[in-house]
Amino acid sequence: MAYDLSLTEEQQALITTARDFTKKEITPVAAHYDEHDEFPRDILKRAFETGLMNVEVPEAYGGLGGSCLDHCLIQEEVAYGCLGFNTSLAANMLGAMPVLVAGTDEQKQEWLARLTDGGEFAAYCCSEPDAGSDVAGLSTRVRKDGSDYVITGQKRWITNGGVAGWYTVLATFDRGLKHKGIAAFIVDAKSPGVKVGRKEKKMGQRASNTCDVIFEDVRIPARNLLGEENGGFKIAMKTFDRSRPWIAAGAAGVIRRALDESRAYALERKTFGVPIAQHQAIQFILAEMAIAYETTRLLTHKAAWLVDQGDLSSIISAYAKAYGADAAMRVTTDAVQVFGGYGYTKEYPVEKLMRDAKLLQIYEGTSQIQRMVIAKNLLGRG
Ligand SMILES: Cc1cc2nc3c(=O)[nH]c(=O)nc-3n(C[C@H](O)[C@H](O)[C@H](O)COP(=O)(O)OP(=O)(O)OC[C@H]3O[C@@H](n4cnc5c(N)ncnc54)[C@H](O)[C@@H]3O)c2cc1C
């Protein structure tokens, strides 16, 4: 397939809109929301009004009808300002994605409209206290009761868990069946028996809301099942193939920010009578940062472009996610090094970049899990 990674005029305009929004609304307050561990509801409402949310929801359901690449362009810009904001937006689309992947027209009309008309958030409930990487090992149970389903279990680490209007939830009919027992459901957050549990005290990305969500005999109608009763695992994997480029785009954003901050500081800070930018050791760190940015961005765009061509190549999404997350961790750590002692304090933004970046290697499949996906593909078992 011939790649065309050139951006259209519309996409350039999208970048400008997202960049302006980030500069005005996010970057100046990112430290505040981090410090106060606070969810930036009002700012995200303005992001919604500006057209930076629900990007991949088709216009027929009130969304922007954007591509995966469009979405990645926005995610990179938002992440430049704050990865926590970026994660809140990405998790909303992650909650909606199973509905896009497997929902009926009726389900899309009902649930996506609540995001696009009402400005509600969605959240994706897969992980549990004892099952993160091992999705097939989840233990939230579902049973059929008449024409309803009844869900019982506890989900952990749910981004937007405490603020979402509805959830996509993975539950198993029989844990012994592993991935073949898993189904995906849409659950209204107001359903009796749904409880928001503890809020995590996180190292970074503290503007994002991460909570337990508990389901105590939650009764939901049959029409809230997504796809087939044994199709939940496949829906989850298809969702990850589409969502991992967003995380890689977030990595590109934080890498670019770390590079910009480091470059500016290196030109200003003097040691031994010259700006540290004149020391080759610092120049090489900056050069590595620039290489990491270009590589992450290219891989992200290729993965997103392939998603947009309908080629759900797990391996490219995994390359982009694994490379981008690891590069972001390395680059933000190096940014702290460039700043010396000041980098280790809250006087400058780079310590936050480093704390925020760590999560990129953990959520939506850890860096190890991405390598497992890649190795399986390489060895012909993908
Ligand atoms: C802030 C935050 C937000 C999150 N948001 C969401 C969300 O919105 N929705 C959601 O469902 N989940 C969410 N998650 C959960 C996230 O996806 C999991 O934390 C992640 O998948 C890892 O699972 P775990 O924490 O259980 O680690 P484990 O699976 O216990 O893994 C522990 C370690 O072992 C490694 N490991 C595991 N298995 C293997 C293997 N076979 N080979 C080699 N190494 C292995 C892992 O890479 C990791 O280093 C979030 C997590 C965090 C921290």
Coordinates of C-alpha atoms and ligand atoms in Angstrom, one line a residue:
M1 CA 0.0 0.0 0.0
A2 CA 1.4 3.5 -0.9
Y3 CA 1.6 5.7 2.2
D4 CA 0.4 9.2 2.0
L5 CA 1.1 10.9 5.3
S6 CA 0.7 14.5 4.0
L7 CA -1.8 16.5 6.0
T8 CA -4.8 18.2 4.4
E9 CA -5.6 21.9 4.9
E10 CA -8.4 20.8 7.2
Q11 CA -6.0 18.8 9.3
Q12 CA -3.6 21.8 9.5
A13 CA -6.5 23.9 10.7
L14 CA -7.3 21.2 13.3
I15 CA -3.8 21.4 14.6
T16 CA -4.0 25.2 14.8
T17 CA -7.3 25.1 16.7
A18 CA -6.0 22.4 19.1
R19 CA -2.7 24.3 19.6
D20 CA -4.4 27.6 20.3
F21 CA -6.8 26.0 22.7
T22 CA -3.9 24.3 24.5
K23 CA -1.8 27.4 24.7
K24 CA -4.7 29.5 26.1
E25 CA -6.7 27.0 28.2
I26 CA -4.4 24.1 29.3
T27 CA -0.7 25.0 29.5
P28 CA -1.2 27.9 31.9
V29 CA -3.2 25.9 34.4
A30 CA -1.7 22.4 34.0
A31 CA 0.4 22.8 37.2
H32 CA -2.6 23.9 39.2
Y33 CA -4.7 20.8 38.3
D34 CA -1.7 18.6 38.9
E35 CA -1.0 20.2 42.3
H36 CA -4.6 20.0 43.4
D37 CA -5.4 16.6 41.9
E38 CA -8.4 18.1 40.3
F39 CA -10.5 17.2 37.3
P40 CA -10.7 20.2 34.9
R41 CA -14.4 19.8 34.1
D42 CA -14.9 23.4 32.9
I43 CA -11.9 23.4 30.6
L44 CA -12.9 20.1 29.1
K45 CA -16.4 21.5 28.6
R46 CA -14.8 24.2 26.5
A47 CA -12.7 21.6 24.7
F48 CA -16.0 19.9 23.9
E49 CA -17.5 23.2 22.7
T50 CA -14.4 23.9 20.6
G51 CA -14.8 20.5 18.8
L52 CA -11.8 18.7 20.4
M53 CA -13.9 15.8 21.8
N54 CA -15.7 12.9 20.3
V55 CA -13.5 13.4 17.2
E56 CA -14.1 9.9 15.8
V57 CA -17.8 9.8 16.4
P58 CA -19.5 10.0 12.9
E59 CA -21.4 13.1 12.1
A60 CA -24.6 10.9 11.9
Y61 CA -24.3 10.6 15.6
G62 CA -23.4 14.2 16.3
G63 CA -19.7 13.8 16.3
L64 CA -17.0 15.4 14.2
G65 CA -16.7 12.4 11.9
G66 CA -12.9 12.7 12.1
S67 CA -10.4 10.0 11.3
C68 CA -8.0 8.3 13.7
L69 CA -5.2 10.6 12.3
D70 CA -7.4 13.7 12.9
H71 CA -7.8 12.5 16.5
C72 CA -4.0 11.9 16.9
L73 CA -3.3 15.4 15.7
I74 CA -5.5 16.8 18.5
Q75 CA -4.1 14.4 21.1
E76 CA -0.5 15.5 20.4
E77 CA -1.4 19.2 20.8
V78 CA -3.4 18.6 24.0
A79 CA -0.6 16.4 25.4
Y80 CA 1.9 19.2 24.8
G81 CA 0.0 21.2 27.4
C82 CA -0.8 18.4 29.8
L83 CA -0.9 14.6 29.5
G84 CA -3.6 14.4 32.1
F85 CA -6.0 16.5 30.0
N86 CA -5.0 14.3 27.0
T87 CA -5.9 11.1 28.9
S88 CA -9.3 12.5 29.9
L89 CA -10.1 13.1 26.3
A90 CA -8.7 9.8 25.0
A91 CA -10.5 7.8 27.7
N92 CA -13.8 9.4 26.7
M93 CA -13.2 8.2 23.1
L94 CA -12.0 4.8 24.5
G95 CA -15.3 4.4 26.3
A96 CA -17.2 5.2 23.1
M97 CA -15.0 3.1 20.7
P98 CA -16.6 -0.4 21.6
V99 CA -20.0 1.2 20.6
L100 CA -18.4 2.3 17.3
V101 CA -16.8 -1.1 16.8
A102 CA -19.7 -3.3 17.6
G103 CA -22.8 -1.3 18.4
T104 CA -26.0 -1.4 16.4
D105 CA -27.3 1.8 14.8
E106 CA -29.9 2.0 17.6
Q107 CA -27.1 1.8 20.3
K108 CA -25.0 4.4 18.5
Q109 CA -28.0 6.8 18.3
E110 CA -28.8 6.4 22.0
W111 CA -25.4 6.4 23.6
L112 CA -23.1 8.4 21.4
A113 CA -25.7 11.2 21.3
R114 CA -25.4 11.5 25.1
L115 CA -21.7 12.4 24.5
T116 CA -22.2 14.7 21.5
D117 CA -25.4 16.4 22.6
G118 CA -25.2 16.4 26.3
G119 CA -21.4 16.6 26.7
E120 CA -21.4 13.6 29.0
F121 CA -18.2 11.5 29.4
A122 CA -17.8 7.8 28.7
A123 CA -15.4 5.5 30.4
Y124 CA -14.0 2.1 29.5
C125 CA -14.2 -0.6 32.3
C126 CA -11.9 -3.4 31.5
S127 CA -9.2 -3.6 34.2
E128 CA -9.8 -5.0 37.7
P129 CA -7.8 -5.3 40.9
D130 CA -6.5 -8.7 39.9
A131 CA -6.6 -8.5 36.1
G132 CA -4.9 -5.8 34.0
S133 CA -2.6 -7.2 31.3
D134 CA -4.5 -10.5 31.4
V135 CA -7.8 -9.3 30.0
A136 CA -9.0 -12.9 29.6
G137 CA -8.6 -13.4 33.4
L138 CA -11.1 -10.8 34.4
S139 CA -13.6 -11.8 37.0
T140 CA -16.5 -9.4 36.9
R141 CA -19.5 -11.7 36.4
V142 CA -22.5 -11.4 34.2
R143 CA -25.6 -13.7 34.3
K144 CA -28.7 -13.7 32.3
D145 CA -32.0 -13.2 34.2
G146 CA -35.0 -13.4 31.9
S147 CA -34.3 -11.0 29.1
D148 CA -32.0 -8.9 31.3
Y149 CA -28.3 -9.2 32.2
V150 CA -27.0 -8.8 35.8
I151 CA -23.4 -7.6 36.3
T152 CA -21.4 -8.0 39.5
G153 CA -17.8 -7.1 40.0
Q154 CA -15.2 -4.4 40.6
K155 CA -13.3 -2.4 38.0
R156 CA -10.0 -0.6 38.9
W157 CA -8.0 2.3 37.3
I158 CA -11.0 3.5 35.4
T159 CA -10.2 6.9 33.7
N160 CA -13.2 9.2 33.9
G161 CA -14.7 6.5 36.3
G162 CA -16.1 9.2 38.7
V163 CA -17.3 11.6 36.0
A164 CA -18.7 9.4 33.2
G165 CA -22.4 9.3 32.3
W166 CA -22.0 5.7 31.0
Y167 CA -19.5 2.9 30.8
T168 CA -18.6 0.2 28.5
V169 CA -18.0 -2.9 30.7
L170 CA -16.4 -6.2 30.1
A171 CA -17.7 -9.1 32.1
T172 CA -17.5 -12.9 32.0
F173 CA -20.3 -15.5 31.9
D174 CA -17.8 -18.1 33.0
R175 CA -14.2 -17.3 34.0
G176 CA -13.2 -20.9 33.0
L177 CA -14.0 -20.0 29.4
K178 CA -11.3 -17.3 29.5
H179 CA -11.6 -14.9 26.5
K180 CA -14.5 -16.9 25.0
G181 CA -16.7 -16.2 28.1
I182 CA -16.4 -12.4 27.9
A183 CA -19.1 -10.0 26.8
A184 CA -19.2 -6.2 26.4
F185 CA -22.0 -4.1 27.7
I186 CA -23.1 -0.5 27.9
V187 CA -24.0 0.5 31.5
D188 CA -25.7 3.8 32.5
A189 CA -23.8 5.2 35.4
K190 CA -27.1 6.0 37.1
S191 CA -28.2 2.3 37.1
P192 CA -29.0 1.0 40.6
G193 CA -26.0 -0.8 42.0
V194 CA -23.3 1.2 40.2
K195 CA -21.0 2.8 42.7
V196 CA -17.8 4.9 42.2
G197 CA -15.1 3.6 44.6
R198 CA -11.8 5.0 45.7
K199 CA -10.1 7.7 43.7
E200 CA -6.4 6.9 43.0
K201 CA -3.7 9.1 44.4
K202 CA -1.4 9.1 41.3
M203 CA 2.2 9.9 40.6
G204 CA 1.3 11.9 37.5
Q205 CA -1.5 12.8 35.1
R206 CA -3.3 14.0 38.2
A207 CA -5.8 16.1 36.2
S208 CA -7.3 12.9 34.9
N209 CA -9.9 11.1 37.1
T210 CA -9.0 7.5 38.0
C211 CA -11.4 5.5 40.1
D212 CA -12.7 2.1 41.0
V213 CA -16.2 1.4 39.6
I214 CA -18.2 -1.2 41.4
F215 CA -21.2 -3.1 40.0
E216 CA -23.4 -4.7 42.6
D217 CA -26.1 -6.8 40.9
V218 CA -26.5 -4.2 38.2
R219 CA -29.5 -5.1 36.0
I220 CA -29.3 -4.0 32.4
P221 CA -31.6 -4.6 29.5
A222 CA -30.6 -7.1 26.7
R223 CA -30.4 -4.2 24.2
N224 CA -27.2 -3.0 26.1
L225 CA -25.2 -6.0 25.0
L226 CA -22.6 -5.1 22.4
G227 CA -22.2 -7.6 19.6
E228 CA -22.4 -11.3 20.6
E229 CA -22.4 -12.7 24.1
N230 CA -19.0 -14.3 23.5
G231 CA -17.6 -11.4 21.5
G232 CA -16.4 -9.0 24.3
F233 CA -12.7 -10.0 24.1
K234 CA -12.5 -9.4 20.4
I235 CA -14.3 -6.0 20.8
A236 CA -11.7 -5.1 23.5
M237 CA -8.8 -6.0 21.2
K238 CA -10.2 -4.2 18.2
T239 CA -10.7 -1.2 20.5
F240 CA -7.1 -1.3 21.5
D241 CA -5.9 -1.5 17.9
R242 CA -7.7 1.8 17.2
S243 CA -6.8 3.5 20.5
R244 CA -3.1 2.8 20.8
P245 CA -2.2 5.4 18.2
W246 CA -3.8 8.1 20.4
I247 CA -1.5 7.1 23.3
A248 CA 1.5 7.3 20.9
A249 CA 0.3 10.7 19.8
G250 CA 0.2 11.8 23.4
A251 CA 3.8 10.6 23.7
A252 CA 4.7 12.7 20.7
G253 CA 3.2 15.7 22.4
V254 CA 5.0 15.3 25.7
I255 CA 8.3 14.6 23.8
R256 CA 8.0 17.9 21.8
R257 CA 7.2 19.8 25.0
A258 CA 10.3 18.3 26.8
L259 CA 12.4 19.2 23.8
D260 CA 11.1 22.8 23.6
E261 CA 11.6 23.3 27.3
S262 CA 15.1 21.8 27.3
R263 CA 16.2 23.7 24.2
A264 CA 15.1 27.0 25.7
Y265 CA 16.8 26.3 29.0
A266 CA 20.0 25.1 27.4
L267 CA 20.4 28.3 25.5
E268 CA 19.9 30.4 28.6
R269 CA 21.6 28.5 31.4
K270 CA 25.4 29.1 31.7
T271 CA 28.1 26.9 33.1
F272 CA 31.9 27.4 32.8
G273 CA 31.2 30.7 31.1
V274 CA 29.0 29.5 28.2
P275 CA 25.4 28.4 27.7
I276 CA 25.1 24.7 28.4
A277 CA 23.8 24.4 24.8
Q278 CA 27.4 24.8 23.8
H279 CA 28.5 21.6 25.6
Q280 CA 28.3 18.7 23.2
A281 CA 26.9 16.3 25.8
I282 CA 23.9 18.6 26.1
Q283 CA 23.6 19.0 22.3
F284 CA 23.5 15.2 21.9
I285 CA 20.7 14.9 24.4
L286 CA 18.7 17.5 22.5
A287 CA 19.5 15.8 19.2
E288 CA 18.2 12.5 20.6
M289 CA 15.1 14.2 21.8
A290 CA 14.5 15.5 18.3
I291 CA 15.0 12.1 16.7
A292 CA 12.6 10.6 19.3
Y293 CA 9.9 13.2 18.4
E294 CA 10.2 12.6 14.6
T295 CA 10.2 8.8 15.0
T296 CA 7.2 8.8 17.4
R297 CA 5.2 11.1 15.2
L298 CA 5.9 9.2 12.0
L299 CA 5.0 5.8 13.6
T300 CA 1.9 7.4 15.1
H301 CA 0.8 8.8 11.8
K302 CA 1.5 5.6 10.0
A303 CA -0.5 3.5 12.6
A304 CA -3.4 6.0 12.4
W305 CA -3.3 6.2 8.7
L306 CA -3.5 2.4 8.5
V307 CA -6.5 2.4 10.9
D308 CA -8.1 4.9 8.6
Q309 CA -7.5 2.7 5.6
G310 CA -9.4 -0.1 7.4
D311 CA -6.1 -2.0 7.9
L312 CA -6.2 -2.9 11.6
S313 CA -2.6 -3.9 11.9
S314 CA -2.1 -4.6 15.6
I315 CA 1.6 -4.7 15.1
I316 CA 1.9 -1.1 13.9
S317 CA -0.3 0.2 16.7
A318 CA 1.9 -1.7 19.1
Y319 CA 5.1 -0.4 17.5
A320 CA 3.8 3.2 17.9
K321 CA 2.6 2.7 21.4
A322 CA 5.7 0.9 22.7
Y323 CA 8.2 3.1 20.9
G324 CA 6.4 6.4 21.8
A325 CA 5.8 5.5 25.5
D326 CA 9.4 4.4 26.0
A327 CA 10.8 7.4 24.1
A328 CA 8.6 9.8 26.1
M329 CA 9.9 8.3 29.4
R330 CA 13.5 8.6 28.2
V331 CA 13.2 12.1 26.8
T332 CA 11.3 13.5 29.8
T333 CA 13.9 12.0 32.2
D334 CA 16.7 13.6 30.0
A335 CA 14.8 16.9 30.2
V336 CA 15.1 16.8 34.0
Q337 CA 18.8 16.1 33.5
V338 CA 19.2 19.1 31.2
F339 CA 17.7 21.3 33.9
G340 CA 20.0 20.0 36.6
G341 CA 18.8 20.6 40.1
Y342 CA 16.1 22.9 38.9
G343 CA 14.7 20.1 36.9
Y344 CA 14.0 18.2 40.1
T345 CA 11.8 21.0 41.5
K346 CA 8.3 22.3 40.7
E347 CA 9.8 25.6 39.7
Y348 CA 10.0 24.2 36.1
P349 CA 7.5 22.0 34.3
V350 CA 9.9 19.1 33.4
E351 CA 9.5 17.1 36.6
K352 CA 5.7 16.9 35.8
L353 CA 6.4 15.8 32.2
M354 CA 8.5 13.0 33.6
R355 CA 5.8 11.9 36.2
D356 CA 3.1 12.2 33.5
A357 CA 5.1 10.2 30.9
K358 CA 5.5 7.1 33.1
L359 CA 1.8 6.2 32.7
L360 CA 2.2 5.9 28.9
Q361 CA 4.2 2.8 29.5
I362 CA 1.5 1.2 31.7
Y363 CA -2.0 1.9 30.4
E364 CA -3.7 0.5 27.3
G365 CA -1.2 -2.4 27.4
T366 CA 2.1 -2.1 29.2
S367 CA 5.3 -1.8 27.2
Q368 CA 5.9 -5.5 27.8
I369 CA 2.4 -6.4 26.5
Q370 CA 3.1 -4.3 23.3
R371 CA 6.3 -6.4 22.8
M372 CA 4.2 -9.6 23.3
V373 CA 1.8 -8.4 20.5
I374 CA 4.8 -7.6 18.3
A375 CA 6.6 -10.9 19.0
K376 CA 3.4 -12.9 18.4
N377 CA 3.0 -11.2 15.0
L378 CA 6.7 -11.8 14.2
L379 CA 6.4 -15.5 15.0
G380 CA 3.3 -16.0 13.1
R381 CA 0.9 -16.4 16.0
G382 CA -0.7 -12.9 15.8
Ligands
LIG1 C1 -3.8 6.0 35.7 C2 -4.3 4.8 35.0 C3 -5.4 4.9 34.2 C4 -6.0 3.7 33.6 N1 -7.1 3.8 32.9 C5 -7.8 2.6 32.5 C6 -9.1 2.7 31.9 O1 -9.7 3.8 31.7 N2 -9.8 1.5 31.7 C7 -9.2 0.3 32.0 O2 -9.8 -0.7 31.8 N3 -7.9 0.2 32.5 C8 -7.2 1.4 32.8 N4 -6.0 1.3 33.4 C9 -5.4 0.0 33.7 C10 -4.2 -0.4 32.8 O3 -4.6 -0.7 31.5 C11 -3.5 -1.5 33.6 O4 -2.9 -1.0 34.7 C12 -2.4 -2.2 32.7 O5 -3.1 -2.9 31.6 C13 -1.5 -3.1 33.5 O6 -2.3 -4.0 34.3 P1 -1.9 -4.2 35.8 O7 -1.8 -2.8 36.4 O8 -2.8 -5.1 36.4 O9 -0.4 -4.8 35.8 P2 -0.1 -6.4 35.6 O10 -0.9 -7.0 34.6 O11 -0.2 -7.0 37.0 O12 1.4 -6.3 35.2 C14 2.5 -6.1 36.2 C15 3.8 -6.1 35.4 O13 4.0 -7.3 34.8 C16 4.2 -7.2 33.4 N5 3.6 -8.4 32.7 C17 2.3 -8.8 32.9 N6 2.1 -9.9 32.2 C18 3.3 -10.2 31.5 C19 3.7 -11.1 30.6 N7 2.9 -12.1 30.1 N8 5.0 -11.0 30.1 C20 5.8 -10.1 30.5 N9 5.5 -9.1 31.4 C21 4.2 -9.1 31.9 C22 3.5 -5.9 33.0 O14 4.0 -5.4 31.8 C23 3.8 -5.1 34.3 O15 5.1 -4.5 34.1 C24 -5.4 2.4 33.9 C25 -4.2 2.4 34.7 C26 -3.7 3.5 35.3 C27 -2.5 3.3 36.2

